[in-house]
Coordinates of C-alpha atoms in Angstrom, one line a residue:
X85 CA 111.5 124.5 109.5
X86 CA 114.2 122.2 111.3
X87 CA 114.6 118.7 109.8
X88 CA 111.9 115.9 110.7
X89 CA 114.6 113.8 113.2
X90 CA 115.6 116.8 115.4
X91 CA 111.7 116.7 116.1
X92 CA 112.2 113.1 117.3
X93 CA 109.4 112.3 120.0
X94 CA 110.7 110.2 122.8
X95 CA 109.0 106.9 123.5
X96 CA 109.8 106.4 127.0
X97 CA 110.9 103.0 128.5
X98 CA 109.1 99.8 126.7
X99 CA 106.9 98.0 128.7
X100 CA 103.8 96.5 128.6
X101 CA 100.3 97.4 130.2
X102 CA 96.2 96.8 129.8
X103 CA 96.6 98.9 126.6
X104 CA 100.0 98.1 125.3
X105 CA 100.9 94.4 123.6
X106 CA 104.2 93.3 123.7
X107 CA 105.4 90.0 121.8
X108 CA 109.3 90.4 122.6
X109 CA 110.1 89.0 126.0
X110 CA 111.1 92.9 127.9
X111 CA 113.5 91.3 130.2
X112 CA 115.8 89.8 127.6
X113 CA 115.3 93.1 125.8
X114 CA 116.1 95.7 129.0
X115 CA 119.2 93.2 129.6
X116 CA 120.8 93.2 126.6
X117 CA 118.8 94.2 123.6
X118 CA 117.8 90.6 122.2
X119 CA 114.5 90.2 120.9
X120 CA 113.2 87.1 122.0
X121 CA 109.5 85.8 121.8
X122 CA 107.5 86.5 124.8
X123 CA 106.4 82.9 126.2
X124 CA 102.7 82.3 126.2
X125 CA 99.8 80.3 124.2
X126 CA 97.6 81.5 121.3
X127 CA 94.0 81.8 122.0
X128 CA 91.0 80.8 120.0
X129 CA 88.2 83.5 120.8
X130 CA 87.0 86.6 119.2
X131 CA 89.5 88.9 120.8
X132 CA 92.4 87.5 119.2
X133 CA 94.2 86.3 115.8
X134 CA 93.2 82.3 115.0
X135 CA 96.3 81.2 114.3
X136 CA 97.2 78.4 111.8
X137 CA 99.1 76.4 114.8
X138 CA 95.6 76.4 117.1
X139 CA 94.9 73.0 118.6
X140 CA 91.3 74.2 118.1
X141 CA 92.6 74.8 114.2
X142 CA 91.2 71.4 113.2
X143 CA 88.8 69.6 109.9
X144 CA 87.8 66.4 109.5
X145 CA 89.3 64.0 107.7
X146 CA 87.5 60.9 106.0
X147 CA 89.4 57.8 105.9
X148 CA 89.1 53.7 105.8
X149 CA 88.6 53.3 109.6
X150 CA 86.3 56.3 109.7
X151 CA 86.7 59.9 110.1
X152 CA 87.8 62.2 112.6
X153 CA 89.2 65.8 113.6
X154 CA 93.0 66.1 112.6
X155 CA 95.0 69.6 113.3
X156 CA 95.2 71.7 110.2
X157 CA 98.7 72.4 111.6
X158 CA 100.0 69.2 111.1
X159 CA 98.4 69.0 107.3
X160 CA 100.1 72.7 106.9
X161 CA 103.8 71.4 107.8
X162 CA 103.5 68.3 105.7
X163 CA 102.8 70.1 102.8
X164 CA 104.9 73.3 103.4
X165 CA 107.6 71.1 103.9
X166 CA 107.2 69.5 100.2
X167 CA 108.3 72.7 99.1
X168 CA 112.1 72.1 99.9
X169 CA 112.6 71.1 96.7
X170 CA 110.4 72.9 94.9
X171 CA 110.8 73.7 90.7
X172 CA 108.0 74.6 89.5
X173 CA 105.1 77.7 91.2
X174 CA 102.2 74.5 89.8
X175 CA 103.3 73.2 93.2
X176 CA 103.0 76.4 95.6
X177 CA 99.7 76.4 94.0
X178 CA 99.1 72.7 95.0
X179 CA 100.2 72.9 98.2
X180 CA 98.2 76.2 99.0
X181 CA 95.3 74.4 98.0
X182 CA 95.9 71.3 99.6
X183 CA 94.6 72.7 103.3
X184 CA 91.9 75.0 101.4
X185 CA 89.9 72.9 99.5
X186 CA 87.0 74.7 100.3
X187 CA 88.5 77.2 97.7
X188 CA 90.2 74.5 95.5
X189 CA 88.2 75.3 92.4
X190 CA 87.7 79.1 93.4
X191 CA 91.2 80.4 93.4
X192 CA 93.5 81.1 90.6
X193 CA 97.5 81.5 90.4
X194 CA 97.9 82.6 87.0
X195 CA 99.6 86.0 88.6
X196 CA 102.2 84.0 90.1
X197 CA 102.7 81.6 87.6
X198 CA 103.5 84.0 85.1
X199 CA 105.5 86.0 87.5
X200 CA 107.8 82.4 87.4
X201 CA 107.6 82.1 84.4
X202 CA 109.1 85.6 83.8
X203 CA 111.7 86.0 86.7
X204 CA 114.9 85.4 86.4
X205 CA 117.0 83.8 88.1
X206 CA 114.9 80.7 88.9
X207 CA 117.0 78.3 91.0
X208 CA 117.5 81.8 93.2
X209 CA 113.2 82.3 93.3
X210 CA 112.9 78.8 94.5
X211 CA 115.2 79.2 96.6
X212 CA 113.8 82.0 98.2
X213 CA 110.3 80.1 98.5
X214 CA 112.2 77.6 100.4
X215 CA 113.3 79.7 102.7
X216 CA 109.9 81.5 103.3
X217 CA 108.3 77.5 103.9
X218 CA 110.8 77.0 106.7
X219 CA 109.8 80.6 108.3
X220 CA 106.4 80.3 107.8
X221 CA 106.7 76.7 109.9
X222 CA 108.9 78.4 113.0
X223 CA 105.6 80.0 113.9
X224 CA 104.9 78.1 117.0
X225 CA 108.3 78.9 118.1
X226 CA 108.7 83.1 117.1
X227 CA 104.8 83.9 118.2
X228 CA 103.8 82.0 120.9
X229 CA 101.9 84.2 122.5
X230 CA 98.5 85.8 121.7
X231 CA 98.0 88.2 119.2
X232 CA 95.1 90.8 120.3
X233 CA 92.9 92.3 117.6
X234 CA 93.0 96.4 117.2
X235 CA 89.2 96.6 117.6
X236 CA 86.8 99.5 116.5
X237 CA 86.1 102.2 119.3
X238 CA 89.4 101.1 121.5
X239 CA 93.1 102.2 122.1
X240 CA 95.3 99.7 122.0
X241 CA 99.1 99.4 120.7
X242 CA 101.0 95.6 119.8
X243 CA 104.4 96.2 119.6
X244 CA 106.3 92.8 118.0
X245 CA 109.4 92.5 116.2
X246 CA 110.7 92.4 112.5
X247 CA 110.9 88.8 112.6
X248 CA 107.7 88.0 114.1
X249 CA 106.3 90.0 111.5
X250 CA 108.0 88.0 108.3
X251 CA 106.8 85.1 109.7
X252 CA 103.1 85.6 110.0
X253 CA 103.8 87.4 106.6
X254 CA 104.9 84.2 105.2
X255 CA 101.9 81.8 106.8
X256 CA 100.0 85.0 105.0
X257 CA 101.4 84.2 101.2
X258 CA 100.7 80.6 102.3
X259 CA 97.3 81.4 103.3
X260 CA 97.6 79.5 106.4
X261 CA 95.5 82.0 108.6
X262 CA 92.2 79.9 109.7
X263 CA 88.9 81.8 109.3
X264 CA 89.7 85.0 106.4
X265 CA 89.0 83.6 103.2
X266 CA 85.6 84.0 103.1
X267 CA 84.0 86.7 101.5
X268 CA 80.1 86.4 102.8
X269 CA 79.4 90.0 104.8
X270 CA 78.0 88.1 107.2
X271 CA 81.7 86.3 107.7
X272 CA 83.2 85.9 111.2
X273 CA 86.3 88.6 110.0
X274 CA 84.2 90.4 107.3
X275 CA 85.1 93.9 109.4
X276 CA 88.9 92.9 108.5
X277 CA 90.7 93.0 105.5
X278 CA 91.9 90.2 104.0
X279 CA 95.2 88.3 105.0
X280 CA 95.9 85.5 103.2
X281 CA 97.7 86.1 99.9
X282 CA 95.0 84.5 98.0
X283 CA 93.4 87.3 95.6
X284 CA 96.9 88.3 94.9
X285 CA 97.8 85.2 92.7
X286 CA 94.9 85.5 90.7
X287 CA 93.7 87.9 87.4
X288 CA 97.2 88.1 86.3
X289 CA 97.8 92.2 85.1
X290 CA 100.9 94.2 84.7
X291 CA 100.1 95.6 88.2
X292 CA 100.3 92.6 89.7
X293 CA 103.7 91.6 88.0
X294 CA 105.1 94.5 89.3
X295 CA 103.5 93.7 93.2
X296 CA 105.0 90.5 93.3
X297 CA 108.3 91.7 92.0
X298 CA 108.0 94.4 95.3
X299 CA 106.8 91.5 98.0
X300 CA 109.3 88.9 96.4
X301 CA 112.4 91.9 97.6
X302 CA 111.3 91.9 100.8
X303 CA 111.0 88.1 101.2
X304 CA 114.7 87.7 99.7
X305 CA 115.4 90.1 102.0
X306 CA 114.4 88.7 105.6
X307 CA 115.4 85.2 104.9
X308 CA 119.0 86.4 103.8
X309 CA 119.6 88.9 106.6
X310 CA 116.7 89.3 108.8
X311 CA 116.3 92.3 110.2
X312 CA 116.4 93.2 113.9
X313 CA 114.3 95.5 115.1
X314 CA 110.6 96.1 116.4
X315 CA 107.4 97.4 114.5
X316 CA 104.8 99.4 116.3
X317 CA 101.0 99.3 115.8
X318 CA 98.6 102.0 118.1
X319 CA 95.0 101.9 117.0
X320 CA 93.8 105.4 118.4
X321 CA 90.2 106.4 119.4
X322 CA 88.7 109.4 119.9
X323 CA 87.5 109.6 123.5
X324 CA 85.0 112.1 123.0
X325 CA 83.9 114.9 120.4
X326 CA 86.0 118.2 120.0
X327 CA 84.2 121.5 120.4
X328 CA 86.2 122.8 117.2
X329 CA 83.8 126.2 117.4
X330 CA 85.3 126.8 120.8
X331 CA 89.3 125.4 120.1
X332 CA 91.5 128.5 120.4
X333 CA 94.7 126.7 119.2
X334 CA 96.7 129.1 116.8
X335 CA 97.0 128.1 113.1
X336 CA 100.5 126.4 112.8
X337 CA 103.0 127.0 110.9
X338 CA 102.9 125.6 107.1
X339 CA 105.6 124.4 104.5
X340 CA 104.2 123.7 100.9
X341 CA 105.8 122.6 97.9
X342 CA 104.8 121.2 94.6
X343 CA 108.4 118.8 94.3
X344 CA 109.1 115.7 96.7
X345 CA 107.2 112.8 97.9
X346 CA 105.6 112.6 101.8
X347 CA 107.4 108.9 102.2
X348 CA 111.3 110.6 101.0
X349 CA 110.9 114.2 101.3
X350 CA 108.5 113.6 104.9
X351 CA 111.2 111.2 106.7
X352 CA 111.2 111.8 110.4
X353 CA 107.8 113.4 110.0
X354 CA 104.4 112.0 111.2
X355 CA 103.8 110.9 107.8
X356 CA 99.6 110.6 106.2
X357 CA 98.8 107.1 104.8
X358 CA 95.8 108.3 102.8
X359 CA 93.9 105.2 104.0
X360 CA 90.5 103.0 103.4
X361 CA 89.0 101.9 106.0
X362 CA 90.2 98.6 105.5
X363 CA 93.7 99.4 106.0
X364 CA 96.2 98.6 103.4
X365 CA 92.7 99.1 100.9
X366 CA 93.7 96.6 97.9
X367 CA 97.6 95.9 98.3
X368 CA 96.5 92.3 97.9
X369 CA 94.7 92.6 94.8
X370 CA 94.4 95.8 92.3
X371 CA 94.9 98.3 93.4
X372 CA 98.1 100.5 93.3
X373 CA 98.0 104.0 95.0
X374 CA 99.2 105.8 97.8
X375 CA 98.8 103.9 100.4
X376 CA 99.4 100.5 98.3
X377 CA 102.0 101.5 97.1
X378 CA 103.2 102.2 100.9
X379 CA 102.4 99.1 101.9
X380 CA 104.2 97.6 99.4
X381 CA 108.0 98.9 99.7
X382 CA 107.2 99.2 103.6
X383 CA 106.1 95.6 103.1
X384 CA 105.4 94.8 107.5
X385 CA 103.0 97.3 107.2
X386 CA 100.5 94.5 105.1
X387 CA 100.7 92.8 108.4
X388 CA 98.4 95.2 110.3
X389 CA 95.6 93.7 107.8
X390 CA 95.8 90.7 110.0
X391 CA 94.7 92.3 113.7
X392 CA 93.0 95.7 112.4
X393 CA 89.6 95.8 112.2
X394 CA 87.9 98.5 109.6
X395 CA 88.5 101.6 111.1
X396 CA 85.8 103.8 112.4
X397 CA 84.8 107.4 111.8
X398 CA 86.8 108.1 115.0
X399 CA 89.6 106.0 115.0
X400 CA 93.2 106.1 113.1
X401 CA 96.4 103.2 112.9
X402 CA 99.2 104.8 113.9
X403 CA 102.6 102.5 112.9
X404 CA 106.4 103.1 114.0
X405 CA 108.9 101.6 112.7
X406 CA 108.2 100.0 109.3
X407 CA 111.3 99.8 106.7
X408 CA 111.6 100.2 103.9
X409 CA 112.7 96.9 101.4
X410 CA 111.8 98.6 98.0
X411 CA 112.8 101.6 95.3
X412 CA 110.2 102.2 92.7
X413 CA 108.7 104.6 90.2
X414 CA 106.0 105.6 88.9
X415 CA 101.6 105.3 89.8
X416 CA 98.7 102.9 89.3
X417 CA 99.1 101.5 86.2
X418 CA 102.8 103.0 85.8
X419 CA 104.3 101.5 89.2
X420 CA 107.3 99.8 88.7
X421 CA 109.8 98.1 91.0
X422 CA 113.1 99.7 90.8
X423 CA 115.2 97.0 92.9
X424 CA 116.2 96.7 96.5
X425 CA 116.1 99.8 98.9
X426 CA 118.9 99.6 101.7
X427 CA 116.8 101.6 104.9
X428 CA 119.5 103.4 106.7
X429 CA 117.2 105.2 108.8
X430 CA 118.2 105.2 112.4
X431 CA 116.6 103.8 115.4
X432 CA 115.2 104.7 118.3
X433 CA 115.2 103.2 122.1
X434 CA 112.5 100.9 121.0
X435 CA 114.7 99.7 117.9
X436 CA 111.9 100.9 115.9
X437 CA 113.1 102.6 112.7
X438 CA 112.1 106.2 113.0
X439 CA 109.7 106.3 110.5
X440 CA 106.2 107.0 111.7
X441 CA 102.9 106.4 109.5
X442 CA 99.3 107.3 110.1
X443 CA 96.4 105.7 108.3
X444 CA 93.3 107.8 108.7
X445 CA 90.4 107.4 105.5
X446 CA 88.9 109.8 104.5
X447 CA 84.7 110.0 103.5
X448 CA 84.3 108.9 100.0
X449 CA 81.6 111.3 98.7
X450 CA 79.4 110.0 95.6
X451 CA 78.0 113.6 95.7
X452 CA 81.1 116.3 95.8
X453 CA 78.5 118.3 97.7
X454 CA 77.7 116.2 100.6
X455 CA 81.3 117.1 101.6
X456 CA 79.8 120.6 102.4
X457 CA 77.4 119.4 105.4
X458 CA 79.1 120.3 108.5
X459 CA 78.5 116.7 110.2
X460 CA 80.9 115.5 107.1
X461 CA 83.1 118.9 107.9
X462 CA 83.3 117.3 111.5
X463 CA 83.5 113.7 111.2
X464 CA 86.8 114.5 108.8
X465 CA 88.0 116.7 111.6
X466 CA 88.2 114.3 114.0
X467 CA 89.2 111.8 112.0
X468 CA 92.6 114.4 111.0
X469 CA 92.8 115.1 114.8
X470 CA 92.5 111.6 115.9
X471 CA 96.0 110.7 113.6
X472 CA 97.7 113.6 114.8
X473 CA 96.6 114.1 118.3
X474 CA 100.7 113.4 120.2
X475 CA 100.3 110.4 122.4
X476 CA 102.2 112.1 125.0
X477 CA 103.0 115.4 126.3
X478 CA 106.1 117.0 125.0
X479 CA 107.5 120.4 124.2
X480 CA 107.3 119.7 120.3
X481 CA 105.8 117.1 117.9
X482 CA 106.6 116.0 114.9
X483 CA 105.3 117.8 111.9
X484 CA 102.7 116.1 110.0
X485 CA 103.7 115.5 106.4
X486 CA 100.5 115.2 104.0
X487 CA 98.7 116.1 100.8
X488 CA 95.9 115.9 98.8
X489 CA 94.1 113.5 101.0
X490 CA 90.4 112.5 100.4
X491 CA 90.7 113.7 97.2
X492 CA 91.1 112.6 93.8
X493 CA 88.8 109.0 93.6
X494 CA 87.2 110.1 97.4
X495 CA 85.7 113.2 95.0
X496 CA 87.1 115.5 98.4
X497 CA 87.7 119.2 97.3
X498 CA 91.1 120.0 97.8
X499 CA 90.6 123.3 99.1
X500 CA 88.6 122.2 101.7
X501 CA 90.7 119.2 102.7
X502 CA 93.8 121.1 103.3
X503 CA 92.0 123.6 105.8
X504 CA 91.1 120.5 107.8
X505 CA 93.8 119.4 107.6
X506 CA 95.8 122.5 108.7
X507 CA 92.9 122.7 111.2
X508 CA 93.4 119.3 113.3
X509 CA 97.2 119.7 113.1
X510 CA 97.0 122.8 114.7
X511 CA 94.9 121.5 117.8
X512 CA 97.1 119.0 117.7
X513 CA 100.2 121.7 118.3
X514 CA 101.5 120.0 114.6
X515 CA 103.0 122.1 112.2
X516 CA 102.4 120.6 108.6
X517 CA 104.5 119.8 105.4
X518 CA 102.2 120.0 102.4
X519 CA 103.0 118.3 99.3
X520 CA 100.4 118.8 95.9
X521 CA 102.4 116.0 94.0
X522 CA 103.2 118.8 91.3
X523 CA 100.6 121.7 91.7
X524 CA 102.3 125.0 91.5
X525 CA 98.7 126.7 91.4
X526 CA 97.7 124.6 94.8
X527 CA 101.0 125.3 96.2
X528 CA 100.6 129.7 95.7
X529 CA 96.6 129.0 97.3
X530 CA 97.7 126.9 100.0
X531 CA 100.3 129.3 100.7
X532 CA 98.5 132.8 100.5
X533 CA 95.1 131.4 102.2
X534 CA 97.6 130.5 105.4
X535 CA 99.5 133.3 105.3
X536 CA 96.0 135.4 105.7
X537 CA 94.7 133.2 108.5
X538 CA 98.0 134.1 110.4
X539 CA 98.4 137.4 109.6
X540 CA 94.5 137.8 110.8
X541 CA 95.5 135.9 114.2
X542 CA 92.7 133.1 113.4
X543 CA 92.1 130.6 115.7
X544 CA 90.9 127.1 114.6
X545 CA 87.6 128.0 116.6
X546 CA 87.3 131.4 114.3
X547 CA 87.8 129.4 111.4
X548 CA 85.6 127.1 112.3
X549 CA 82.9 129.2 112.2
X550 CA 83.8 130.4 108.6
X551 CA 83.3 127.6 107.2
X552 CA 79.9 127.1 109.1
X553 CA 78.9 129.9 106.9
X554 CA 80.2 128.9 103.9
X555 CA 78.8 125.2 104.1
X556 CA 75.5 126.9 104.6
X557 CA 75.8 129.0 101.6
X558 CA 76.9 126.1 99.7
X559 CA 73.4 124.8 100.8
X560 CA 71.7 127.3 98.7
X561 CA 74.3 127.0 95.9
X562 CA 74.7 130.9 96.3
X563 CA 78.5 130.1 97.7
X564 CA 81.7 130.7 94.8
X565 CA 85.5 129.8 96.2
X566 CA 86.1 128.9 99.5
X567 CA 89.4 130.9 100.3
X568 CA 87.6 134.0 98.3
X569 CA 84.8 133.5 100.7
X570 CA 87.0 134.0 103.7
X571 CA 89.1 136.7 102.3
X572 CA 85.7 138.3 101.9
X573 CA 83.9 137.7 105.1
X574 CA 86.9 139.1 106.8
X575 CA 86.8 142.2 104.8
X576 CA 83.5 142.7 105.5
X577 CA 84.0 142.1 109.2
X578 CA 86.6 144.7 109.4
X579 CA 84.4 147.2 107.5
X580 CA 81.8 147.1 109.6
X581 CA 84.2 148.0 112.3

């Protein structure tokens, strides 16, 4: 299999339309590659981000002559501003708290105090916080215009750049963004994960020592050299449902290995974020596994949080150009930050780095058997095809580098799950890099299962109809392995001819 970059898909020109976003102004950018903000106002509506500099961002404020609205904006630069001479993280804490008071007694910083207390150098830590105040305040000024939200059931792409993103990232530690702190399901952005940086300050754990450490590199690293380049997001949604019965697509071709990583061993691939729903699932508090971890080293990908809503059953995020800030080791309760990573991945003609993510979640099944009811078989079908499907046509794709997804805590059988997966990358005209994180055994039944369905000349329709069978023998518990059920059914087609 050629390497991921010769695969490189090309974008086309950049330019905006009814179902592209674009917050860099394209002239300047056609004339001579400068990303400047695209002019325009912030809206205050349900289509769009509240931002923290709204004129319709306002509270009331009790005084001796009486009260009266006030902008939130202007109480958020007073107090960001205190922090030019910060010394201590008690005062991050007390300006945070300052424009949330509806939280004042509710949130708790222990996480970050200890992190402080802990980090060395300190005069170089405030110093960064400093530095992420004075970004977080050129917000009027690097977003002007209006950030769409990446609704459910739409197709919509927001392309913005590097800078743009460390800055709403920084209003995001300050939890500065209007409206997403409340938890109550009945919330105005309870179909969104959270933003602001609240939750991750709190319940201080070895995790979180090691999470702040990662976001901490990244914020060093913008406001010492920021980067310039820009980051794509493309929420995709299923038009309509695939006859998979009927899809003659050939089954592509398959690499598998137990050694290597999807993020290092995947690079120029399409590459699988094993996702919640909620995208980024709990980078901002606990948890800390695949696609945390992902979101933490690729540190602009926590900004999709802010303008994706949960995704649906068909729907998938689709993100180009993330980089990456951060080397580390280990999982859940072993991560560890293992310093600054220098991304020398190359660019393409958007200056997006060529690094391409898809977030698609799988079901998680409280009953391993549900998995085996063919609406479940479908719905993670077209979720698979609805990452992989190309967004244009071209005469080859990028492969799509993947794993175990939906498996593990999501209770997905692995056996299953691959076949799906092999199954929407092949309508998808994908060919697929599998990695079992360490699974020789996986790697020799991947392996021989899709060597059979090749050799055999099945088409994703033919297969498709195998495991109708098999799902209806699992029914009546009367069904053993999955690949020994097709190596059987296939011998006993051919017998009877």
């Amino acid at each position: 299999m050629r390497r991921g970059l010769e695969y490189r898909e090309d974008p086309g020109e950049l330019q905006f339309g009814p179902r592209h976003t674009v917050l860099i102004n394209l002239l300047d950018f056609k004339k001579d590659k400068k990303l400047r903000p695209q002019p325009g106002s912030n809206l205050w509506n349900s289509d769009h981000v509240k931002m923290p500099n709204s004129t319709r961002n306002t509270f009331n404020k009790q005084g001796m002559f009486g009260s009266g609205e006030k902008l939130r904006w202007d109480l958020i630069k007073k107090k960001l501003s205190k922090l030019s001479n910060v010394t201590k993280s008690e005062t991050i804490e007390e300006v945070i708290k300052s424009y949330n008071v509806n939280y004042k007694n509710e949130w708790k910083f222990d996480a970050l105090h200890k992190y402080f207390e802990t980090e060395e150098p300190k005069r170089e830590l405030f110093r960064v916080v400093k530095a992420m105040a004075e970004l977080a305040l050129k917000l009027p000024d690097i977003c002007p215009k209006a950030i769409p939200l990446l609704k459910q059931g739409t197709s919509h792409s927001l392309t913005l750049s590097q800078e743009q993103i460390s800055c709403l990232l920084a209003n995001a530690f300050f939890c500065t963004f209007p409206h997403r702190n409340s938890t109550h399901p009945r919330a105005e952005y309870s179909n969104y994960p959270d933003i602001n940086f609240n939750r991750l300050f709190g319940e201080s754990s070895e995790r979180k020592q090691q999470k702040l450490k990662t976001i901490f590199q990244y914020f060093r690293s913008v406001t010492e050299e920021p980067p310039q380049g820009l980051v794509t997001f493309e929420r995709r949604s299923l038009a309509g449902r695939c006859d998979w019965k009927h899809c003659d697509s050939k089954i592509s071709k398959l690499h598998i290995t137990s050694k290597g990583t999807i993020e290092k061993d995947g690079k120029g691939m399409l590459q699988v974020d094993f996702a919640c729903a909620m995208v980024g699932g709990g980078v901002l508090g606990s948890g800390l596994i695949q696609e945390e971890i992902r979101f933490l080293t690729h540190t602009e990908l926590i900004v999709s949080r802010l303008f994706t809503e949960k995704l649906g059953d068909w729907d998938a995020l689709c993100i180009t150009g993330p980089q990456c800030y951060s080397k580390y080791s280990g999982y859940s309760d072993t991560y560890s930050w293992d310093g600054p990573h220098t991304d020398t991945t190359e660019r393409d003609r958007w200056m997006r780095r060529c690094t391409k993510i898809v977030a698609i979640d799988a079901i998680k099944f409280k009953n391993e058997q549900q998995q085996f009811e063919m609406r479940n078989v479908d719905r993670e079908l077209n979720k698979a095809y609805c990452g992989f499907k190309p967004r244009v046509q071209a005469q080859c794709y990028l492969p799509v580098a993947t794993g175990n997804w939906g498996c593990g805590a999501f209770n997905g059988d692995i056996k299953l799950k691959a076949l799906i997966q092999i199954m929407a990358a092949s309508k998808a005209s994908r060919d697929i890099v599998y990695f079992t994180f360490g699974n020789e055994e996986l790697v020799q039944e991947i392996w021989n299962v899709h060597n059979f369905l090749q050799k055999q000349h099945f088409t994703v329709g033919k297969l498709y109809s195998v495991l109708e069978m098999y799902c209806e023998r699992k029914r009546s518990r009367s069904a053993g392995d999955l690949y020994d059920f097709i190596y059987s059914f296939y011998a006993d087609l051919k017998s009877k001819h």
